[in-house]
PDB file of C-alpha atoms and ligand atoms in Angstrom:
ATOM      1  CA  MET G 173    -130.282  78.830 177.020  1.00 86.00           C
ATOM      2  CA  GLU G 174    -127.061  80.673 177.841  1.00 93.00           C
ATOM      3  CA  PRO G 175    -127.403  83.652 180.203  1.00 95.00           C
ATOM      4  CA  SER G 176    -127.098  87.274 179.124  1.00 95.00           C
ATOM      5  CA  ILE G 177    -123.914  89.207 179.892  1.00 94.00           C
ATOM      6  CA  TYR G 178    -126.172  91.699 181.730  1.00 92.00           C
ATOM      7  CA  LYS G 179    -126.400  89.093 184.529  1.00 93.00           C
ATOM      8  CA  TYR G 180    -122.769  90.054 185.250  1.00 92.00           C
ATOM      9  CA  PRO G 181    -122.667  93.859 185.511  1.00 89.00           C
ATOM     10  CA  ASP G 182    -118.891  94.098 186.167  1.00 85.00           C
ATOM     11  CA  VAL G 183    -118.080  91.924 183.176  1.00 90.00           C
ATOM     12  CA  PHE G 184    -120.252  93.610 180.554  1.00 86.00           C
ATOM     13  CA  ARG G 185    -118.368  96.889 180.838  1.00 83.00           C
ATOM     14  CA  ARG G 186    -115.014  95.231 180.065  1.00 81.00           C
ATOM     15  CA  ALA G 187    -116.517  93.166 177.261  1.00 82.00           C
ATOM     16  CA  HIS G 188    -117.896  96.314 175.604  1.00 79.00           C
ATOM     17  CA  LEU G 189    -114.426  97.888 175.294  1.00 71.00           C
ATOM     18  CA  GLU G 190    -115.408 100.872 177.384  1.00 70.00           C
ATOM     19  CA  SER G 191    -112.377 103.067 178.033  1.00 75.00           C
ATOM     20  CA  PRO G 192    -111.682 104.553 181.489  1.00 74.00           C
ATOM     21  CA  GLY G 193    -112.863 108.134 181.838  1.00 88.00           C
ATOM     22  CA  GLU G 194    -115.486 107.737 179.110  1.00 91.00           C
ATOM     23  CA  ILE G 195    -118.513 108.020 181.393  1.00 94.00           C
ATOM     24  CA  PRO G 196    -117.270 111.040 183.418  1.00 96.00           C
ATOM     25  CA  ALA G 197    -116.537 112.832 180.108  1.00 97.00           C
ATOM     26  CA  GLU G 198    -120.064 112.049 178.867  1.00 97.00           C
ATOM     27  CA  VAL G 199    -121.593 113.358 182.099  1.00 98.00           C
ATOM     28  CA  VAL G 200    -119.675 116.645 181.767  1.00 98.00           C
ATOM     29  CA  PHE G 201    -120.796 116.955 178.131  1.00 98.00           C
ATOM     30  CA  LEU G 202    -124.448 116.259 179.012  1.00 98.00           C
ATOM     31  CA  GLN G 203    -124.407 119.065 181.564  1.00 98.00           C
ATOM     32  CA  GLN G 204    -122.959 121.414 178.933  1.00 98.00           C
ATOM     33  CA  VAL G 205    -125.702 120.394 176.487  1.00 98.00           C
ATOM     34  CA  TRP G 206    -128.392 121.118 179.091  1.00 98.00           C
ATOM     35  CA  SER G 207    -127.025 124.597 179.844  1.00 98.00           C
ATOM     36  CA  ARG G 208    -126.691 125.356 176.146  1.00 98.00           C
ATOM     37  CA  HIS G 209    -130.187 124.199 175.101  1.00 98.00           C
ATOM     38  CA  ARG G 210    -132.387 124.770 178.134  1.00 96.00           C
ATOM     39  CA  LYS G 211    -132.882 128.045 180.060  1.00 92.00           C
ATOM     40  CA  PRO G 212    -134.454 126.712 183.309  1.00 94.00           C
ATOM     41  CA  SER G 213    -132.021 124.726 185.409  1.00 94.00           C
ATOM     42  CA  THR G 214    -131.982 121.009 184.705  1.00 98.00           C
ATOM     43  CA  ARG G 215    -132.168 118.965 187.910  1.00 98.00           C
ATOM     44  CA  ARG G 216    -134.447 115.947 187.410  1.00 98.00           C
ATOM     45  CA  ILE G 217    -133.084 113.358 185.007  1.00 98.00           C
ATOM     46  CA  LEU G 218    -134.509 110.147 183.549  1.00 98.00           C
ATOM     47  CA  ASP G 219    -131.857 107.566 182.538  1.00 98.00           C
ATOM     48  CA  ILE G 220    -133.229 105.220 179.854  1.00 98.00           C
ATOM     49  CA  ALA G 221    -131.861 101.628 179.633  1.00 98.00           C
ATOM     50  CA  CYS G 222    -129.771 102.720 182.577  1.00 97.00           C
ATOM     51  CA  GLY G 223    -128.188  99.363 183.467  1.00 95.00           C
ATOM     52  CA  ASP G 224    -126.559 100.020 186.847  1.00 95.00           C
ATOM     53  CA  SER G 225    -126.692 103.720 185.866  1.00 97.00           C
ATOM     54  CA  PRO G 226    -123.047 104.825 185.927  1.00 96.00           C
ATOM     55  CA  HIS G 227    -124.141 108.212 184.500  1.00 97.00           C
ATOM     56  CA  GLY G 228    -126.918 108.488 187.087  1.00 98.00           C
ATOM     57  CA  ARG G 229    -124.496 107.708 189.892  1.00 97.00           C
ATOM     58  CA  LEU G 230    -122.182 110.573 188.914  1.00 97.00           C
ATOM     59  CA  LEU G 231    -125.095 112.970 188.417  1.00 98.00           C
ATOM     60  CA  ALA G 232    -126.660 111.947 191.740  1.00 98.00           C
ATOM     61  CA  GLY G 233    -123.302 112.602 193.404  1.00 97.00           C
ATOM     62  CA  ASP G 234    -123.457 116.142 191.966  1.00 96.00           C
ATOM     63  CA  GLY G 235    -126.927 116.655 193.530  1.00 97.00           C
ATOM     64  CA  PHE G 236    -129.120 115.841 190.504  1.00 98.00           C
ATOM     65  CA  GLU G 237    -132.229 113.761 191.134  1.00 98.00           C
ATOM     66  CA  VAL G 238    -132.052 110.716 188.849  1.00 98.00           C
ATOM     67  CA  VAL G 239    -134.470 107.917 188.026  1.00 98.00           C
ATOM     68  CA  GLY G 240    -133.292 104.992 185.881  1.00 98.00           C
ATOM     69  CA  ILE G 241    -135.324 102.423 183.956  1.00 98.00           C
ATOM     70  CA  ASP G 242    -134.082  99.068 182.679  1.00 97.00           C
ATOM     71  CA  ARG G 243    -135.534  95.606 182.071  1.00 96.00           C
ATOM     72  CA  SER G 244    -132.705  93.718 183.778  1.00 95.00           C
ATOM     73  CA  PRO G 245    -133.299  92.989 187.481  1.00 96.00           C
ATOM     74  CA  THR G 246    -129.603  92.135 187.914  1.00 94.00           C
ATOM     75  CA  MET G 247    -128.411  95.456 186.506  1.00 95.00           C
ATOM     76  CA  ILE G 248    -130.949  97.342 188.628  1.00 97.00           C
ATOM     77  CA  ALA G 249    -129.915  95.440 191.774  1.00 97.00           C
ATOM     78  CA  ALA G 250    -126.252  96.300 191.068  1.00 95.00           C
ATOM     79  CA  GLY G 251    -127.258  99.961 190.573  1.00 97.00           C
ATOM     80  CA  ARG G 252    -129.249 100.068 193.822  1.00 98.00           C
ATOM     81  CA  GLN G 253    -126.303  98.695 195.781  1.00 96.00           C
ATOM     82  CA  ARG G 254    -124.111 101.617 194.766  1.00 94.00           C
ATOM     83  CA  ALA G 255    -126.724 104.381 194.614  1.00 96.00           C
ATOM     84  CA  ASN G 256    -127.180 107.293 197.007  1.00 96.00           C
ATOM     85  CA  GLU G 257    -130.630 108.688 197.889  1.00 96.00           C
ATOM     86  CA  ASN G 258    -130.699 110.807 194.688  1.00 98.00           C
ATOM     87  CA  LEU G 259    -130.757 107.761 192.377  1.00 98.00           C
ATOM     88  CA  ARG G 260    -133.780 105.442 192.103  1.00 98.00           C
ATOM     89  CA  PHE G 261    -134.714 102.647 189.704  1.00 98.00           C
ATOM     90  CA  TYR G 262    -137.769 101.106 188.064  1.00 98.00           C
ATOM     91  CA  ARG G 263    -137.915  97.871 186.090  1.00 98.00           C
ATOM     92  CA  ARG G 264    -139.490  98.847 182.771  1.00 98.00           C
ATOM     93  CA  PRO G 265    -139.189  97.969 179.047  1.00 98.00           C
ATOM     94  CA  ILE G 266    -137.957 100.900 176.990  1.00 98.00           C
ATOM     95  CA  GLU G 267    -140.391 100.239 174.149  1.00 98.00           C
ATOM     96  CA  LYS G 268    -143.425 101.529 176.068  1.00 98.00           C
ATOM     97  CA  PHE G 269    -143.586 102.575 179.703  1.00 98.00           C
ATOM     98  CA  SER G 270    -145.039 104.959 182.225  1.00 98.00           C
ATOM     99  CA  LEU G 271    -143.775 106.002 185.643  1.00 98.00           C
ATOM    100  CA  PRO G 272    -145.444 107.276 188.828  1.00 98.00           C
ATOM    101  CA  GLU G 273    -143.156 110.331 188.822  1.00 98.00           C
ATOM    102  CA  ARG G 274    -143.362 114.115 188.404  1.00 98.00           C
ATOM    103  CA  PRO G 275    -142.187 115.247 184.955  1.00 98.00           C
ATOM    104  CA  PHE G 276    -138.434 115.292 184.353  1.00 98.00           C
ATOM    105  CA  ASP G 277    -136.299 118.147 182.988  1.00 98.00           C
ATOM    106  CA  ALA G 278    -134.225 115.859 180.783  1.00 98.00           C
ATOM    107  CA  ALA G 279    -133.818 112.248 179.701  1.00 98.00           C
ATOM    108  CA  ILE G 280    -130.652 110.469 178.564  1.00 98.00           C
ATOM    109  CA  PHE G 281    -130.109 107.277 176.579  1.00 98.00           C
ATOM    110  CA  MET G 282    -126.393 106.487 176.756  1.00 96.00           C
ATOM    111  CA  SER G 283    -123.926 103.788 175.762  1.00 86.00           C
ATOM    112  CA  GLU G 284    -125.159 103.305 172.196  1.00 86.00           C
ATOM    113  CA  THR G 285    -128.234 101.232 173.049  1.00 91.00           C
ATOM    114  CA  PHE G 286    -130.857 103.277 171.126  1.00 94.00           C
ATOM    115  CA  PRO G 287    -130.379 101.284 167.856  1.00 91.00           C
ATOM    116  CA  VAL G 288    -131.886  98.166 169.556  1.00 92.00           C
ATOM    117  CA  LEU G 289    -135.241  99.880 168.891  1.00 96.00           C
ATOM    118  CA  VAL G 290    -135.725  98.207 165.539  1.00 94.00           C
ATOM    119  CA  ASP G 291    -139.445  98.347 164.706  1.00 95.00           C
ATOM    120  CA  ASN G 292    -141.008 101.657 163.732  1.00 96.00           C
ATOM    121  CA  ALA G 293    -143.907 101.011 166.133  1.00 97.00           C
ATOM    122  CA  ASP G 294    -141.471 100.532 169.064  1.00 97.00           C
ATOM    123  CA  LEU G 295    -139.502 103.615 168.068  1.00 97.00           C
ATOM    124  CA  LEU G 296    -142.657 105.718 168.180  1.00 98.00           C
ATOM    125  CA  THR G 297    -144.103 104.287 171.406  1.00 98.00           C
ATOM    126  CA  HIS G 298    -140.667 104.729 172.982  1.00 98.00           C
ATOM    127  CA  LEU G 299    -140.499 108.407 172.023  1.00 98.00           C
ATOM    128  CA  LYS G 300    -144.097 108.932 173.173  1.00 98.00           C
ATOM    129  CA  SER G 301    -143.320 107.304 176.549  1.00 98.00           C
ATOM    130  CA  VAL G 302    -140.228 109.469 177.053  1.00 98.00           C
ATOM    131  CA  GLY G 303    -142.117 112.545 175.850  1.00 98.00           C
ATOM    132  CA  ARG G 304    -144.910 111.965 178.399  1.00 98.00           C
ATOM    133  CA  ALA G 305    -142.332 111.685 181.182  1.00 98.00           C
ATOM    134  CA  LEU G 306    -140.733 115.060 180.316  1.00 98.00           C
ATOM    135  CA  LYS G 307    -141.729 118.669 180.912  1.00 98.00           C
ATOM    136  CA  ARG G 308    -142.458 120.740 177.817  1.00 98.00           C
ATOM    137  CA  GLY G 309    -139.109 122.116 176.638  1.00 98.00           C
ATOM    138  CA  GLY G 310    -137.348 119.173 178.334  1.00 98.00           C
ATOM    139  CA  LEU G 311    -134.399 117.618 176.504  1.00 98.00           C
ATOM    140  CA  TYR G 312    -133.772 114.041 175.409  1.00 98.00           C
ATOM    141  CA  CYS G 313    -130.098 113.261 174.645  1.00 98.00           C
ATOM    142  CA  VAL G 314    -129.477 110.067 172.702  1.00 98.00           C
ATOM    143  CA  ASP G 315    -125.976 108.690 172.244  1.00 97.00           C
ATOM    144  CA  ILE G 316    -125.455 106.589 169.089  1.00 96.00           C
ATOM    145  CA  ASP G 317    -122.441 104.833 167.512  1.00 92.00           C
ATOM    146  CA  ARG G 318    -121.313 105.907 164.078  1.00 93.00           C
ATOM    147  CA  GLN G 319    -121.890 102.902 161.817  1.00 88.00           C
ATOM    148  CA  ASP G 320    -119.874 102.160 158.729  1.00 87.00           C
ATOM    149  CA  PRO G 321    -121.153  99.893 155.959  1.00 83.00           C
ATOM    150  CA  LEU G 322    -120.561  96.198 156.692  1.00 86.00           C
ATOM    151  CA  PRO G 323    -120.443  93.434 154.096  1.00 83.00           C
ATOM    152  CA  ARG G 324    -123.664  91.366 154.364  1.00 86.00           C
ATOM    153  CA  VAL G 325    -122.979  87.854 155.617  1.00 93.00           C
ATOM    154  CA  ALA G 326    -124.811  84.785 154.320  1.00 93.00           C
ATOM    155  CA  GLN G 327    -124.188  82.873 157.554  1.00 96.00           C
ATOM    156  CA  ARG G 328    -123.099  83.552 161.128  1.00 96.00           C
ATOM    157  CA  THR G 329    -119.532  84.831 160.762  1.00 96.00           C
ATOM    158  CA  MET G 330    -116.810  85.452 163.351  1.00 96.00           C
ATOM    159  CA  TRP G 331    -115.840  89.137 163.473  1.00 93.00           C
ATOM    160  CA  ARG G 332    -113.317  89.386 166.326  1.00 93.00           C
ATOM    161  CA  GLU G 333    -111.872  87.294 169.117  1.00 96.00           C
ATOM    162  CA  ARG G 334    -110.058  88.721 172.138  1.00 94.00           C
ATOM    163  CA  THR G 335    -109.309  88.268 175.811  1.00 95.00           C
ATOM    164  CA  ALA G 336    -109.826  90.672 178.714  1.00 92.00           C
ATOM    165  CA  ARG G 337    -109.980  90.642 182.516  1.00 92.00           C
ATOM    166  CA  ALA G 338    -112.760  91.884 184.804  1.00 90.00           C
ATOM    167  CA  ALA G 339    -112.366  91.910 188.600  1.00 86.00           C
ATOM    168  CA  GLY G 340    -109.363  89.571 188.275  1.00 91.00           C
ATOM    169  CA  ILE G 341    -111.262  87.021 186.149  1.00 94.00           C
ATOM    170  CA  ALA G 342    -110.140  86.107 182.617  1.00 96.00           C
ATOM    171  CA  LEU G 343    -112.678  86.632 179.837  1.00 96.00           C
ATOM    172  CA  ASP G 344    -112.657  85.033 176.369  1.00 96.00           C
ATOM    173  CA  ILE G 345    -114.715  87.202 174.063  1.00 96.00           C
ATOM    174  CA  ARG G 346    -115.927  86.267 170.609  1.00 96.00           C
ATOM    175  CA  GLU G 347    -118.019  88.555 168.425  1.00 95.00           C
ATOM    176  CA  TYR G 348    -120.023  87.440 165.401  1.00 96.00           C
ATOM    177  CA  HIS G 349    -122.134  88.970 162.677  1.00 95.00           C
ATOM    178  CA  ARG G 350    -125.442  87.345 161.758  1.00 96.00           C
ATOM    179  CA  PRO G 351    -127.235  87.369 158.385  1.00 95.00           C
ATOM    180  CA  ILE G 352    -130.012  89.909 157.846  1.00 94.00           C
ATOM    181  CA  ALA G 353    -132.661  90.206 155.119  1.00 92.00           C
ATOM    182  CA  TRP G 354    -132.163  92.835 152.419  1.00 91.00           C
ATOM    183  CA  HIS G 355    -135.387  94.620 153.451  1.00 92.00           C
ATOM    184  CA  SER G 356    -134.495  94.746 157.133  1.00 92.00           C
ATOM    185  CA  PRO G 357    -133.914  98.190 158.687  1.00 91.00           C
ATOM    186  CA  LEU G 358    -130.986  96.638 160.545  1.00 93.00           C
ATOM    187  CA  HIS G 359    -127.416  97.619 159.966  1.00 92.00           C
ATOM    188  CA  SER G 360    -126.275  94.359 161.580  1.00 92.00           C
ATOM    189  CA  ILE G 361    -127.056  91.744 164.188  1.00 94.00           C
ATOM    190  CA  TYR G 362    -124.173  91.646 166.614  1.00 92.00           C
ATOM    191  CA  GLU G 363    -123.671  88.468 168.651  1.00 96.00           C
ATOM    192  CA  LEU G 364    -121.527  88.724 171.759  1.00 96.00           C
ATOM    193  CA  GLU G 365    -120.256  85.497 173.291  1.00 97.00           C
ATOM    194  CA  CYS G 366    -118.250  85.797 176.492  1.00 96.00           C
ATOM    195  CA  THR G 367    -116.709  82.986 178.511  1.00 97.00           C
ATOM    196  CA  ILE G 368    -116.168  84.094 182.107  1.00 97.00           C
ATOM    197  CA  ASN G 369    -113.523  81.844 183.627  1.00 97.00           C
ATOM    198  CA  PHE G 370    -114.792  81.775 187.228  1.00 95.00           C
ATOM    199  CA  PRO G 371    -112.487  79.650 189.443  1.00 95.00           C
ATOM    200  CA  ALA G 372    -115.303  77.167 190.224  1.00 95.00           C
ATOM    201  CA  ALA G 373    -116.598  76.761 186.660  1.00 96.00           C
ATOM    202  CA  ALA G 374    -116.601  78.799 183.462  1.00 97.00           C
ATOM    203  CA  VAL G 375    -119.874  80.410 182.338  1.00 97.00           C
ATOM    204  CA  THR G 376    -120.565  81.383 178.716  1.00 97.00           C
ATOM    205  CA  THR G 377    -122.955  84.252 178.068  1.00 97.00           C
ATOM    206  CA  ARG G 378    -124.590  85.022 174.731  1.00 97.00           C
ATOM    207  CA  ASP G 379    -126.387  88.180 173.610  1.00 95.00           C
ATOM    208  CA  LEU G 380    -127.880  88.972 170.209  1.00 95.00           C
ATOM    209  CA  ILE G 381    -127.984  92.722 169.726  1.00 92.00           C
ATOM    210  CA  PRO G 382    -129.861  94.110 166.720  1.00 92.00           C
ATOM    211  CA  VAL G 383    -128.432  97.382 165.457  1.00 92.00           C
ATOM    212  CA  ARG G 384    -130.680  99.653 163.420  1.00 93.00           C
ATOM    213  CA  TYR G 385    -128.938 102.101 161.130  1.00 87.00           C
ATOM    214  CA  THR G 386    -129.720 105.249 163.114  1.00 92.00           C
ATOM    215  CA  THR G 387    -128.491 108.353 161.350  1.00 94.00           C
ATOM    216  CA  PRO G 388    -129.245 111.932 162.428  1.00 96.00           C
ATOM    217  CA  SER G 389    -131.912 112.232 159.730  1.00 96.00           C
ATOM    218  CA  LEU G 390    -133.706 109.064 160.902  1.00 95.00           C
ATOM    219  CA  LEU G 391    -133.751 110.335 164.485  1.00 97.00           C
ATOM    220  CA  GLU G 392    -135.055 113.699 163.279  1.00 98.00           C
ATOM    221  CA  LEU G 393    -137.847 111.963 161.336  1.00 98.00           C
ATOM    222  CA  ALA G 394    -138.776 109.687 164.258  1.00 98.00           C
ATOM    223  CA  ALA G 395    -138.875 112.685 166.593  1.00 98.00           C
ATOM    224  CA  LEU G 396    -141.293 114.500 164.260  1.00 98.00           C
ATOM    225  CA  ALA G 397    -143.396 111.373 163.675  1.00 98.00           C
ATOM    226  CA  SER G 398    -143.837 110.863 167.430  1.00 98.00           C
ATOM    227  CA  GLY G 399    -145.454 114.298 167.661  1.00 98.00           C
ATOM    228  CA  MET G 400    -143.517 114.742 170.927  1.00 98.00           C
ATOM    229  CA  PHE G 401    -140.092 116.028 169.915  1.00 98.00           C
ATOM    230  CA  LYS G 402    -138.106 118.205 167.567  1.00 98.00           C
ATOM    231  CA  MET G 403    -134.429 117.496 166.992  1.00 98.00           C
ATOM    232  CA  VAL G 404    -132.443 120.597 167.898  1.00 98.00           C
ATOM    233  CA  ALA G 405    -128.839 119.427 167.478  1.00 98.00           C
ATOM    234  CA  ALA G 406    -126.554 116.545 166.559  1.00 98.00           C
ATOM    235  CA  TYR G 407    -123.065 116.630 168.051  1.00 98.00           C
ATOM    236  CA  CYS G 408    -120.241 114.189 167.542  1.00 97.00           C
ATOM    237  CA  ASP G 409    -117.421 112.804 169.689  1.00 97.00           C
ATOM    238  CA  LEU G 410    -118.492 114.982 172.653  1.00 97.00           C
ATOM    239  CA  SER G 411    -117.672 118.182 170.764  1.00 98.00           C
ATOM    240  CA  PHE G 412    -119.757 121.293 170.030  1.00 98.00           C
ATOM    241  CA  THR G 413    -117.594 122.273 167.076  1.00 98.00           C
ATOM    242  CA  LYS G 414    -116.610 119.094 165.221  1.00 98.00           C
ATOM    243  CA  PRO G 415    -118.673 118.667 162.015  1.00 97.00           C
ATOM    244  CA  LEU G 416    -120.597 115.398 161.589  1.00 96.00           C
ATOM    245  CA  ASP G 417    -118.449 114.646 158.523  1.00 96.00           C
ATOM    246  CA  ARG G 418    -115.476 114.255 160.836  1.00 97.00           C
ATOM    247  CA  CYS G 419    -117.258 112.067 163.400  1.00 97.00           C
ATOM    248  CA  ARG G 420    -114.986 109.199 164.414  1.00 95.00           C
ATOM    249  CA  TYR G 421    -116.856 107.290 167.105  1.00 93.00           C
ATOM    250  CA  ARG G 422    -120.335 108.427 168.167  1.00 95.00           C
ATOM    251  CA  TRP G 423    -122.878 111.149 167.818  1.00 97.00           C
ATOM    252  CA  MET G 424    -125.491 112.562 170.161  1.00 98.00           C
ATOM    253  CA  GLY G 425    -128.934 113.670 169.071  1.00 98.00           C
ATOM    254  CA  VAL G 426    -130.578 116.363 171.190  1.00 98.00           C
ATOM    255  CA  LEU G 427    -134.388 116.314 171.044  1.00 98.00           C
ATOM    256  CA  ARG G 428    -136.610 118.956 172.593  1.00 98.00           C
ATOM    257  CA  ARG G 429    -140.072 118.082 173.964  1.00 98.00           C
ATOM    258  CA  VAL G 430    -142.569 120.235 172.058  1.00 98.00           C
TER     259      VAL G 430
HETATM  260  C1  LIG N 794    -125.045  98.599 177.090  1.00 78.77           C
HETATM  261  S1  LIG N 794    -126.069  98.598 178.560  1.00 78.77           S
HETATM  262  C2  LIG N 794    -126.014 100.304 178.939  1.00 78.77           C
HETATM  263  C3  LIG N 794    -126.364 100.593 180.373  1.00 78.77           C
HETATM  264  C4  LIG N 794    -126.064 102.011 180.847  1.00 78.77           C
HETATM  265  N1  LIG N 794    -126.822 103.013 180.114  1.00 78.77           N
HETATM  266  C5  LIG N 794    -124.583 102.296 180.804  1.00 78.77           C
HETATM  267  O1  LIG N 794    -124.196 103.292 180.169  1.00 78.77           O
HETATM  268  O2  LIG N 794    -123.816 101.543 181.403  1.00 78.77           O
HETATM  269  C6  LIG N 794    -127.648  98.376 177.860  1.00 78.77           C
HETATM  270  C7  LIG N 794    -128.784  98.232 178.868  1.00 78.77           C
HETATM  271  O3  LIG N 794    -130.005  98.292 178.133  1.00 78.77           O
HETATM  272  C8  LIG N 794    -130.923  97.423 178.745  1.00 78.77           C
HETATM  273  N2  LIG N 794    -131.947  97.109 177.744  1.00 78.77           N
HETATM  274  C9  LIG N 794    -131.745  96.598 176.497  1.00 78.77           C
HETATM  275  N3  LIG N 794    -132.919  96.453 175.861  1.00 78.77           N
HETATM  276  C10 LIG N 794    -133.881  96.890 176.719  1.00 78.77           C
HETATM  277  C11 LIG N 794    -135.303  96.983 176.637  1.00 78.77           C
HETATM  278  N4  LIG N 794    -135.950  96.602 175.531  1.00 78.77           N
HETATM  279  N5  LIG N 794    -135.980  97.493 177.695  1.00 78.77           N
HETATM  280  C12 LIG N 794    -135.306  97.872 178.823  1.00 78.77           C
HETATM  281  N6  LIG N 794    -133.965  97.793 178.964  1.00 78.77           N
HETATM  282  C13 LIG N 794    -133.261  97.305 177.922  1.00 78.77           C
HETATM  283  C14 LIG N 794    -130.083  96.236 179.198  1.00 78.77           C
HETATM  284  O4  LIG N 794    -130.721  95.507 180.236  1.00 78.77           O
HETATM  285  C15 LIG N 794    -128.798  96.929 179.653  1.00 78.77           C
HETATM  286  O5  LIG N 794    -128.787  97.181 181.028  1.00 78.77           O
END
């Protein structure tokens, strides 16, 4: 089986078309959300599906105490290498987990990964796990891509092909859409194939990423159904004033632990 792109932490960021400055801007916005929606100061943060926790690293540098969870040992090892004493990691699945930690003031789920929670049961156990890790009144900020309707495909279909470079190494990236059943809650199944042209030998990674259609109203419903959260706001494109109708890229749901 081909390896996952998450075995190569420096490469995945380039392959995902992340633009420079994106993560610092998100970290500033998160801090504004916390001051706006929570009276006590917010200092202890849980980073869900943290990868190497680029958000956690910036927050830890500002004196926040951050704990990240992720299932990938490689991403966690990369995060530990760059972390200061304010950033710690646990290997955990996001679907259902517990941590030997005092309750957190806030949790974050960044970089548009929330829609991989496809099954209703996983969505609810996820929210219950996060809820149990938070103080009452704690905030859970979830960052989600805006999705536009896609034509359904009857077979695996090439979407885009491009090249990029990461740490001086050429990447050949191909993205595909996969068929989905009419009754599936999925918006799409995104397949990412990346050939990393290492000087010794090229490696091809392959990841299949299910994307559930997660709209603000679905997140609001899931929050209520979990019995743990209430949705208090939905912001788009890192703005407090832009209406959802004008959202171009992403939106952020803000849930409060009840
Ligand atoms: C797109 S990366 C985002 C990482 C990080 N939040 C960032 O902004 O760079 C997605 C991460 O989610 C993790 N992940 C995906 N599904 C997961 C699951 N079911 N349980 C735990 N981690 C998961 C992957 O290992 C990967 O590190």
